[in-house]
Coordinates of C-alpha atoms and ligand atoms in Angstrom, one line a residue:
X1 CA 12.4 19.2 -8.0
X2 CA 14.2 18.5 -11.2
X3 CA 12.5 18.8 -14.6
X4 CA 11.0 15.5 -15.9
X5 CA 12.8 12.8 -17.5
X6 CA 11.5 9.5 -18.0
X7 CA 13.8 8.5 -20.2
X8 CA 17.0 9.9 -18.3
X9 CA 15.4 8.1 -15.1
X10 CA 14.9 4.3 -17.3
X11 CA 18.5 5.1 -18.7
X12 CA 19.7 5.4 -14.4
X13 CA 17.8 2.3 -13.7
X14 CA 19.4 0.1 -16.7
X15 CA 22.9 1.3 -15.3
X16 CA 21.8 0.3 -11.9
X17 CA 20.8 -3.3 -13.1
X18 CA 24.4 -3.8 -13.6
X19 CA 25.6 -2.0 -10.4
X20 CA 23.0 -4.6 -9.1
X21 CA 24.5 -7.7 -10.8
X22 CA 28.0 -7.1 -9.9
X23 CA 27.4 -7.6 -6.4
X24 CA 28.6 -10.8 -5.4
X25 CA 26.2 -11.4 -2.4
X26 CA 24.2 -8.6 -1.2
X27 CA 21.7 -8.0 1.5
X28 CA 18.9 -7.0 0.1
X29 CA 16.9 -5.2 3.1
X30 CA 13.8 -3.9 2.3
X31 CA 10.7 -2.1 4.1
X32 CA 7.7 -4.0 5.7
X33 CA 4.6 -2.5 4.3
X34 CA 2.7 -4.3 1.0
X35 CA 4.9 -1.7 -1.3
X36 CA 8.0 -2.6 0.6
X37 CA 7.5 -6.6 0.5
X38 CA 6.6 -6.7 -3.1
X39 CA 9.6 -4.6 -3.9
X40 CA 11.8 -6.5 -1.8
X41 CA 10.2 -9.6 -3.4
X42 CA 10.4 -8.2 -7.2
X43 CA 14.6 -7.9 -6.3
X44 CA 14.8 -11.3 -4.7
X45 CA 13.2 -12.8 -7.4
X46 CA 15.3 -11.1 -10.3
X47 CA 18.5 -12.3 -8.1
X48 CA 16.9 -15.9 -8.5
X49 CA 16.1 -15.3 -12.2
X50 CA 20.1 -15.0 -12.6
X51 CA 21.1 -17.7 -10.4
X52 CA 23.2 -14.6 -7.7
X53 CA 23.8 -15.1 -4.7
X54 CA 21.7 -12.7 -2.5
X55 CA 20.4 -12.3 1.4
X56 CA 17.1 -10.5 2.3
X57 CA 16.0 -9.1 5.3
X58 CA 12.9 -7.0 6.2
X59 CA 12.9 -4.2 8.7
X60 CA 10.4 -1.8 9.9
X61 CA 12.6 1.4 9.5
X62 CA 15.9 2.5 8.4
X63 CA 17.2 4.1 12.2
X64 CA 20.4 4.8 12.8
X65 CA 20.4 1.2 14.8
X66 CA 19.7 -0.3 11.8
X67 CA 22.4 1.5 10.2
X68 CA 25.0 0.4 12.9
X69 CA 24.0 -3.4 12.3
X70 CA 24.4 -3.0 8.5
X71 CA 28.0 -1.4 9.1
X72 CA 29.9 -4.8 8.7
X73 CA 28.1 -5.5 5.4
X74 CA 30.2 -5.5 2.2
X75 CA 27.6 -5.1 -0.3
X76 CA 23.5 -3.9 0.7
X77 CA 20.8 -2.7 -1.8
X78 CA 18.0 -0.4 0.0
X79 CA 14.6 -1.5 -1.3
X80 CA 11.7 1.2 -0.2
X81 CA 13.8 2.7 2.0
X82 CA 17.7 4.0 2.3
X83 CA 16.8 7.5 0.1
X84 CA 15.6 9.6 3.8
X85 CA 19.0 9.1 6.0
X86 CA 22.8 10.5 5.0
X87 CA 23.8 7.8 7.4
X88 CA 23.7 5.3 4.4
X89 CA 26.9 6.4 2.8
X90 CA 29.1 5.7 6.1
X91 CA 28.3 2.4 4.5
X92 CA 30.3 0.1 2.0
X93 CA 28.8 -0.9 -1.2
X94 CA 25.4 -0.1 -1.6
X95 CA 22.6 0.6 -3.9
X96 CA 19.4 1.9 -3.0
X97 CA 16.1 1.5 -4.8
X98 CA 13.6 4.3 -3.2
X99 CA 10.9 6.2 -4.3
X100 CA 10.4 8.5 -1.0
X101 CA 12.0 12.1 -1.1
X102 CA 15.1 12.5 -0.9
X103 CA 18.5 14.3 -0.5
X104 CA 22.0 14.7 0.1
X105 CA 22.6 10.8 -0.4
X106 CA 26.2 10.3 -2.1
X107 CA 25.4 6.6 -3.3
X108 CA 23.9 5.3 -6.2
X109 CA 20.1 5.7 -6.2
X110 CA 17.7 4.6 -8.1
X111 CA 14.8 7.0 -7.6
X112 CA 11.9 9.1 -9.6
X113 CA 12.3 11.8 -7.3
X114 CA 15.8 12.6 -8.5
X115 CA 14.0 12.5 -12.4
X116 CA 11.0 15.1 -11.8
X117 CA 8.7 12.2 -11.2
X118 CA 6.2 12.4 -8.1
X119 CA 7.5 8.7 -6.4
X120 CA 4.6 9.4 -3.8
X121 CA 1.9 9.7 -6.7
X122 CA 3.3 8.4 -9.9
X123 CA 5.7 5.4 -8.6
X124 CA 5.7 2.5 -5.8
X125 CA 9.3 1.2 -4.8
X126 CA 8.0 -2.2 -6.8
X127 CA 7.5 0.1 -9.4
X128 CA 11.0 1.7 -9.5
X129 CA 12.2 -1.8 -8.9
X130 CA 10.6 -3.2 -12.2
X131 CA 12.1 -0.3 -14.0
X132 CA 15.2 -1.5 -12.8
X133 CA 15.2 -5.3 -13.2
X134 CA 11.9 -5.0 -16.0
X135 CA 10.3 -8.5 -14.3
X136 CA 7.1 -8.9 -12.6
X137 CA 5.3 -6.2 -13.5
X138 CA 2.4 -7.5 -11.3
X139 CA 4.6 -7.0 -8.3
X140 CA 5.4 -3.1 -9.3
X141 CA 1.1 -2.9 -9.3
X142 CA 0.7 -4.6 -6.4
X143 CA 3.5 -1.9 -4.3
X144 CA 1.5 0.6 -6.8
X145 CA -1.9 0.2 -5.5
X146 CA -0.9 -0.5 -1.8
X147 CA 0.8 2.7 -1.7
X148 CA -2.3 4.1 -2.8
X149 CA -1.5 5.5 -6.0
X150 CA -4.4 3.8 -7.3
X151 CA -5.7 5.4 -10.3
X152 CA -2.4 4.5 -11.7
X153 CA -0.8 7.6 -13.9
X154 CA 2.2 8.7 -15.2
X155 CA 5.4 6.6 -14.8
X156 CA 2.5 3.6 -13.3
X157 CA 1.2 3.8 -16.6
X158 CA 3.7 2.8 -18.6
X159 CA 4.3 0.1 -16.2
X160 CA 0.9 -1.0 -16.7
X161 CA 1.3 -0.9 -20.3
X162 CA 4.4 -3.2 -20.0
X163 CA 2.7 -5.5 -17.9
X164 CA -0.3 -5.9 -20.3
X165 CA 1.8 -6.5 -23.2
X166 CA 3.8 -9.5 -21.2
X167 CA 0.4 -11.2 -20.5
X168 CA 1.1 -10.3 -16.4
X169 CA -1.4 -7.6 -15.7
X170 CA -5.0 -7.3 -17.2
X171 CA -7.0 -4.0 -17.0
X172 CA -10.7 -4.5 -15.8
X173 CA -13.8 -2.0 -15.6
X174 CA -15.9 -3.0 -13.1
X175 CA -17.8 -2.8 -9.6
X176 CA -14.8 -0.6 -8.1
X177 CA -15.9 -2.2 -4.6
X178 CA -12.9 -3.8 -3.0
X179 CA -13.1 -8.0 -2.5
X180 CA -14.4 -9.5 -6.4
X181 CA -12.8 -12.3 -6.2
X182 CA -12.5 -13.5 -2.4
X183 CA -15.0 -11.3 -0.6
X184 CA -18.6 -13.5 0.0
X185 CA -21.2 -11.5 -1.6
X186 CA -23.0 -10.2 1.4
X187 CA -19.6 -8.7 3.2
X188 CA -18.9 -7.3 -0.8
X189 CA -21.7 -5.3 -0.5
X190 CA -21.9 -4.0 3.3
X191 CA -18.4 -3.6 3.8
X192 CA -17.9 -1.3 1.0
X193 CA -18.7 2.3 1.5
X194 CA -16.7 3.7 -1.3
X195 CA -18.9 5.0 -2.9
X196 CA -21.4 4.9 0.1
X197 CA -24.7 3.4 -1.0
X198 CA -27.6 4.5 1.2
X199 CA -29.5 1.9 3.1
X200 CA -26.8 -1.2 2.2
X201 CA -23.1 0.1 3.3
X202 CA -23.0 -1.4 6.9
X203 CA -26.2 -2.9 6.5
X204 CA -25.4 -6.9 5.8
X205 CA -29.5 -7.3 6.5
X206 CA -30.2 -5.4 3.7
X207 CA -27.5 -6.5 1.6
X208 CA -28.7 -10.1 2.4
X209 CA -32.0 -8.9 1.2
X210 CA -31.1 -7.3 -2.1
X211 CA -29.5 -10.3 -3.6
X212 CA -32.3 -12.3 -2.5
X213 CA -34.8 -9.7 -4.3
X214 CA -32.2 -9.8 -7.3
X215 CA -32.5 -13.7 -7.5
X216 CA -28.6 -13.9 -6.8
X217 CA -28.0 -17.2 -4.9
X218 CA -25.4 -16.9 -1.9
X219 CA -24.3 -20.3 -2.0
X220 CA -21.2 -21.7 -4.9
X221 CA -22.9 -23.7 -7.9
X222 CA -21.0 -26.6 -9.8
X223 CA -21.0 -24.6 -12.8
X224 CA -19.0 -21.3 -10.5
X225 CA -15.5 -19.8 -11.2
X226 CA -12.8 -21.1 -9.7
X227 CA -11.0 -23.9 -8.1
X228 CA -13.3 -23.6 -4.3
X229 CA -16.4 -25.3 -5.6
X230 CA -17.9 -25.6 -1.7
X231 CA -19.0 -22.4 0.3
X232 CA -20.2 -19.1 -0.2
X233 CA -20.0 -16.9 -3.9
X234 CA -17.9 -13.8 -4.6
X235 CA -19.0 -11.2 -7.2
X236 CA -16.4 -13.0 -9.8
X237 CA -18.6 -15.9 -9.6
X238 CA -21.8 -14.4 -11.0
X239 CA -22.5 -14.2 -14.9
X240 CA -22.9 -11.7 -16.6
X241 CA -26.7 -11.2 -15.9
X242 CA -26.4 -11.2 -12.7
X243 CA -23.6 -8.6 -12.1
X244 CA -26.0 -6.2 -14.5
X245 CA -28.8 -6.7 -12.6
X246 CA -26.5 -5.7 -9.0
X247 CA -24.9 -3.2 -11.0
X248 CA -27.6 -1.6 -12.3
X249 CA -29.9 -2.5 -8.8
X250 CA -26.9 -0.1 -6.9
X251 CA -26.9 2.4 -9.6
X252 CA -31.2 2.9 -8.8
X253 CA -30.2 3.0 -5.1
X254 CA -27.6 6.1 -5.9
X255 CA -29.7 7.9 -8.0
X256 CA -32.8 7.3 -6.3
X257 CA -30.7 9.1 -3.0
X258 CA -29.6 11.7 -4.7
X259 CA -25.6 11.0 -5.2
X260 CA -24.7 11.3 -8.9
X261 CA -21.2 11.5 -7.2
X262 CA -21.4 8.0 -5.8
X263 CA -22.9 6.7 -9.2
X264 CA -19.5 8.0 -11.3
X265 CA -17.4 6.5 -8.6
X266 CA -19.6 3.2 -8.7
X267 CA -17.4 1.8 -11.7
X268 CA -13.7 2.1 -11.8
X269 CA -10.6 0.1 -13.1
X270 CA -9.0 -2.6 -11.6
X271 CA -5.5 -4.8 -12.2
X272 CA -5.5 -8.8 -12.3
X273 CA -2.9 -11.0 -12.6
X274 CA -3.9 -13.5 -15.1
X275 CA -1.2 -15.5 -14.7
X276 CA -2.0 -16.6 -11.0
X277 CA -4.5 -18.6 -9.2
X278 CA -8.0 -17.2 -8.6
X279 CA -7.2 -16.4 -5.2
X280 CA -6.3 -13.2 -2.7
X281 CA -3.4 -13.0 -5.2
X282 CA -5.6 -13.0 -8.3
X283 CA -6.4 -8.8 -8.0
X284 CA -3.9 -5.8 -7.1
X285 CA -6.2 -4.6 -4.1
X286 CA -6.4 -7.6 -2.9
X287 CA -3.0 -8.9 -3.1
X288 CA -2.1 -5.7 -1.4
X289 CA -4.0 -6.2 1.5
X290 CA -2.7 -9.6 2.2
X291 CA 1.1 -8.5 2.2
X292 CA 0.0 -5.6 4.1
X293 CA -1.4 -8.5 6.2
X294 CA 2.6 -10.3 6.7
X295 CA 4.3 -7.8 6.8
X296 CA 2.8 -5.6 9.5
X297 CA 2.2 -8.8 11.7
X298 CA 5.8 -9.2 11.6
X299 CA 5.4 -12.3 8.9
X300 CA 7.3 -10.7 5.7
X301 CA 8.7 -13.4 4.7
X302 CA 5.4 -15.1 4.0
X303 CA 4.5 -12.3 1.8
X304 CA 7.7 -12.4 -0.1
X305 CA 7.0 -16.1 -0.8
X306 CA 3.6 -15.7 -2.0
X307 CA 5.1 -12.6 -4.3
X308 CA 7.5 -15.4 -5.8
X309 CA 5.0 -17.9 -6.2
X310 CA 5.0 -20.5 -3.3
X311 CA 1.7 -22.0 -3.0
X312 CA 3.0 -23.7 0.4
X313 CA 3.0 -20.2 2.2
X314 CA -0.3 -19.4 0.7
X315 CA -2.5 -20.8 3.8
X316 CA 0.1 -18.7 6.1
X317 CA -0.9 -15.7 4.6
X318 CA -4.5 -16.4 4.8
X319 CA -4.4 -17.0 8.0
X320 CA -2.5 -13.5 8.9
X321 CA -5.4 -11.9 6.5
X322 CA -7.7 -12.8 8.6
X323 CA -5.6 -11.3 12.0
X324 CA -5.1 -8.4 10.1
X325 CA -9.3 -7.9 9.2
X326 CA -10.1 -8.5 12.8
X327 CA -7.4 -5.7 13.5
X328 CA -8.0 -3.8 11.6
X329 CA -12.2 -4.0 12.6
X330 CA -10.5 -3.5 16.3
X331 CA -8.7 -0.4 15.4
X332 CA -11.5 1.4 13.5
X333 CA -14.2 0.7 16.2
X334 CA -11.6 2.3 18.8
X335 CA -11.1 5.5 16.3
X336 CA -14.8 6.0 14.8
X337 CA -15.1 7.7 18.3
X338 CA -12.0 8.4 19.7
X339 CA -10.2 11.2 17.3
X340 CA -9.7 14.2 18.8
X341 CA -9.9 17.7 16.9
X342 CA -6.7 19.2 17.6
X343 CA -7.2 22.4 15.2
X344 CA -4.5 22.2 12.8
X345 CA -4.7 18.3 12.4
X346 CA -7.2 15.3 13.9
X347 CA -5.1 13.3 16.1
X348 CA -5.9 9.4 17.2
X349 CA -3.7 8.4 19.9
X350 CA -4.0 4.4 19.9
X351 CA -0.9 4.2 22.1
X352 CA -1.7 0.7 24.2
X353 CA -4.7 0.3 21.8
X354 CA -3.8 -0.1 18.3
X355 CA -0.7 -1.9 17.1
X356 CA 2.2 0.2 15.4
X357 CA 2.1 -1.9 12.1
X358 CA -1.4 -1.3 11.3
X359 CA -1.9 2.4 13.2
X360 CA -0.8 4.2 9.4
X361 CA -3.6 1.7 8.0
X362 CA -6.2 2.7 10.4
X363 CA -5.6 6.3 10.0
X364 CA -5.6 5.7 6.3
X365 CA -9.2 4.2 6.7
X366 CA -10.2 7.1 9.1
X367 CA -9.3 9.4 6.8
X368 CA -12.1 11.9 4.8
X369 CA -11.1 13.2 1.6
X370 CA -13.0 16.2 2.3
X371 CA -11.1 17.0 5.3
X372 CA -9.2 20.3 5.6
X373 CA -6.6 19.0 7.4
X374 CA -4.2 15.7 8.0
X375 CA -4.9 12.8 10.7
X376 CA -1.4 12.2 12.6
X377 CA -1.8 8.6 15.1
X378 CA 0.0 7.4 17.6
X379 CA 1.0 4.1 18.5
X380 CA 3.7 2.2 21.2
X381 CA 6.6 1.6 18.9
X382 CA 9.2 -0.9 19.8
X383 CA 12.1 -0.4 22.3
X384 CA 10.4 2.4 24.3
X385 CA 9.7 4.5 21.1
X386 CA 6.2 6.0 19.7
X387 CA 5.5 5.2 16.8
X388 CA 3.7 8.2 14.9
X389 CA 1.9 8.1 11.1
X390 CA 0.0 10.3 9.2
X391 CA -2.2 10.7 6.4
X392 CA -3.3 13.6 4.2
X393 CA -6.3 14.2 1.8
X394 CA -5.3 14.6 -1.5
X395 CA -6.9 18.2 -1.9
X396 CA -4.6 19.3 0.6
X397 CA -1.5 18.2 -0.5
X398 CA -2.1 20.1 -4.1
X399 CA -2.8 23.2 -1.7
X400 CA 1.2 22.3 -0.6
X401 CA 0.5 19.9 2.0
X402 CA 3.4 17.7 2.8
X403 CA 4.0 15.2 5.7
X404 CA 7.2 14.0 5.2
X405 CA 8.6 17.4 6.0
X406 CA 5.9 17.8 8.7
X407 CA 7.6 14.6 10.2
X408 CA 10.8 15.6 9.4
X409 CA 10.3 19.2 11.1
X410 CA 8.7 17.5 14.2
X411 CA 11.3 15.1 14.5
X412 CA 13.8 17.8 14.9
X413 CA 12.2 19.1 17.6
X414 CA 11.3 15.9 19.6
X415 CA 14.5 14.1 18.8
X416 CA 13.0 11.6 16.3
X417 CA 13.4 10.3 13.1
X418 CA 10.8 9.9 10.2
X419 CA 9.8 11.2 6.3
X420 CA 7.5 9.5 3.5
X421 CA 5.1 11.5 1.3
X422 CA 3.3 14.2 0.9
X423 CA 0.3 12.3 1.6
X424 CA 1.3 9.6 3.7
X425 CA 4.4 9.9 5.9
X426 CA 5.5 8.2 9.4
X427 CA 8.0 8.5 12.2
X428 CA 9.6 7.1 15.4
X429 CA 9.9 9.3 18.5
X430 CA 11.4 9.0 21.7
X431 CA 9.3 7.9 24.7
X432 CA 8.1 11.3 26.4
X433 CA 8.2 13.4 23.4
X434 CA 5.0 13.1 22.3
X435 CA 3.9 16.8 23.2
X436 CA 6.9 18.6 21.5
X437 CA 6.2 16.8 18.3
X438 CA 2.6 17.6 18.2
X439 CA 3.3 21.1 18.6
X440 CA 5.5 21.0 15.9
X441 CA 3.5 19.0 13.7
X442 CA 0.3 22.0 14.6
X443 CA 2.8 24.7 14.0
X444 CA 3.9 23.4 10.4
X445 CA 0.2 22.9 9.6
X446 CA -0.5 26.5 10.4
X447 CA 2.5 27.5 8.8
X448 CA 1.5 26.4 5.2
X449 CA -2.4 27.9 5.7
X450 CA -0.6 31.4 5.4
Ligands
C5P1 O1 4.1 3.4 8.8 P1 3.2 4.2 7.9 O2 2.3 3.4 7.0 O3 2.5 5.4 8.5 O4 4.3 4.9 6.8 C1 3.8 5.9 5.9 C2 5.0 6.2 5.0 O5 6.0 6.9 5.8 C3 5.7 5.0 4.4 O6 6.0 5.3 3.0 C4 7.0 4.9 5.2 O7 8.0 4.4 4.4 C5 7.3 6.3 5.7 N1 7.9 6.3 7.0 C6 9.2 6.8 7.1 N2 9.9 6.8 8.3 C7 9.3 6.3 9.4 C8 8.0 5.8 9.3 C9 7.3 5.8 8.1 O8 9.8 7.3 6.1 N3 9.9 6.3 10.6

């Protein structure tokens, strides 16, 4: 990797801006996953700050089909994807703005990799978009923290900081349980098991029972956050005597089991958007989740819309959050006991089962940190294909773990095509090729235990 330069990588991305500019109408064509649509969205919406002519189209990957289709095109800009296949410089004009690994790509890139900046760790496409455009900030979090680069560091950092001092992105210490500001308080508390608290995670009885013993009413009062005055309460709701006396109830639970772990993790930092509504849009996990909702239910161009600000695409998206929970609840009930121990890696084959957008997702989920090796799933992919994702613990990956050239190794031998990150990565294989990949994929496990 090349030695670090943030500033030589900022410079790149201010001489890109222009590269951008002096296209007269591009396609922008941009990847489908929460990081992908806000990236895609964060372009779009610094060709509408101009006034420029621009198109935009969303596709799952960058195959050499896809390539074929773009051949006619006079002018394209990559967003998220177009750094993982030489095939882009048969091309015309084009511009790529990527943060996967890459090399041996002749056109213009914009990319932390090519600085000595980890792009799977340190920077989302949005990211590497705002660095190149340097509007919405909030967008570059949202792609952060749906890549899962969440605790932000490095280059996120100072995109942070540039967001905070815009007024776009606030900083908040606080319950780090996922759903404050849209999650009813009950499925808050029993749906989160990071950190796990004993007797409540799972549990929405007991859940239901603790706020009652608390003296925290379920139910919206006049006086609540928010515009929704009718229905049920979110954490963001309560004042501040209530949160201290659930915060400090959970803490009792922790230490009373034992798990001074959980009780550090119990508090964390989160990113809002103070500039937009209180909604699913109002805090980076959240956001996430609900353009990881469009996009993998084939929808992107609601997310993009909601990115930019259009209330009227808002109900759309909720409706595809709520598909995406209840597939998400599908495809974890089908793995909790169907992935197999294949030795070198765990392997959850939800070909039929699980749908291709949200297999990576419910590996993700699956996933222990304190596994010793990586979860690869399977999945029907479209046209006849399989469509294959993995995901790594982070302690492996700092012991040289990497799954993009896992996929990339087992996609030579089954005649495939796929990359990513070191800790999350994904690939498309030819029908019938399943085996050979997976033999490949064991082999290059055992190969970097030696
Ligand atoms: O689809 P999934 O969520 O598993 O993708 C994980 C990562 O792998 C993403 O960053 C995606 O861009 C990358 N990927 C890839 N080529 C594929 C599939 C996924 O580079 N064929």
């Amino acid at each position: 990797m090349a030695a670090r330069d943030e500033s030589g990588f900022l410079e790149r991305c201010a001489e890109l801006r222009r590269l951008a500019f002096s296209f007269s109408d591009p396609l922008i064509v941009h990847h489908y996953d929460a990081d992908g649509v806000s990236s895609g969205a964060l372009v779009a919406g610094a060709f509408l700050d101009e006034g420029k002519k621009f198109r935009r189209e969303c596709i799952k990957k960058l195959d050499d089909a896809a390539i074929d289709r773009f051949a006619g095109e006079r002018e394209v800009i990559f967003v998220d994807l177009g750094g993982g296949n030489r095939r882009v410089d048969e091309l015309k004009d084009v511009l790529i703005i990527d943060h996967h690994q890459t090399e041996g790509i002749g056109k213009p890139q914009a990319n932390p990799m090519l600085h000595g900046l980890d792009g799977g760790n340190e920077l989302s496409a949005a990211g590497t978009a705002y660095c190149v455009f340097r509007k919405r900030p909030d967008l570059a979090i949202v792609g952060a923290v749906g890549d899962m680069q969440h605790p932000l560091t490095g280059m996120n950092r100072w995109v942070l900081s540039e967001g905070e001092k815009s007024g776009d992105v606030l900083v908040e210490k606080d319950l780090s349980f996922y759903g404050r500001y849209c999650r009813p308080l009950v499925s808050f508390l029993a749906f989160c098991d990071d950190p796990f608290i004993p007797g409540i995670s799972y549990r929405e009885d007991k859940a239901q029972e603790l706020l009652a013993e608390l003296g925290i009413g379920l139910e919206k009062r006049p006086q609540d956050a928010g515009g929704r005055k009718q229905g049920l309460r979110v954490y963001a709701d309560l004042d501040d005597d209530e949160k201290r006396r659930l915060v400090s109830a959970l803490a009792k639970i922790l230490i009373g089991g034992n798990r001074m772990r959980g009780l550090n993790e119990l508090i964390g930092e989160s990113y809002v958007f103070p500039k937009r509504q209180r909604d699913e849009t109002f805090e980076a996990n959240e956001f996430s989740t609900l353009l990881n909702a469009c996009g993998r239910h084939s929808r992107p161009e609601i997310g993009v819309r909601v990115c930019l600000g259009d209330a009227g695409a808002q109900e759309e998206a909720r409706k595809l959050l709520a598909l995406h929970r209840r597939s998400l609840r599908d495809g974890m009930g089908f793995a909790s006991n169907h992935v197999q121990d294949f030795g070198a890696f765990y392997f959850l084959d939800g070909r039929g089962i699980i749908d291709e957008g949200i297999v990576g997702v419910v590996c993700g989920m699956a996933l222990s940190q304190a596994w010793e090796k990586p979860i690869i799933g399977a999945a029907l992919g479209e046209n006849g294909t399989i469509k294959i994702s993995g995901r790594s613990p982070r302690g492996l990956v700092e012991h040289g773990m990497n799954l993009s050239e896992l996929m990339k190794s087992a996609c030579i031998a089954s005649g495939g095509v796929g990359g990513g990150h070191n800790v999350a990565a994904g690939a498309s294989i030819p029908d019938g090729r399943i085996n050979e990949f997976l033999l490949s994929a064991g082999e290059y496990v055992r190969g970097r235990r030696k």
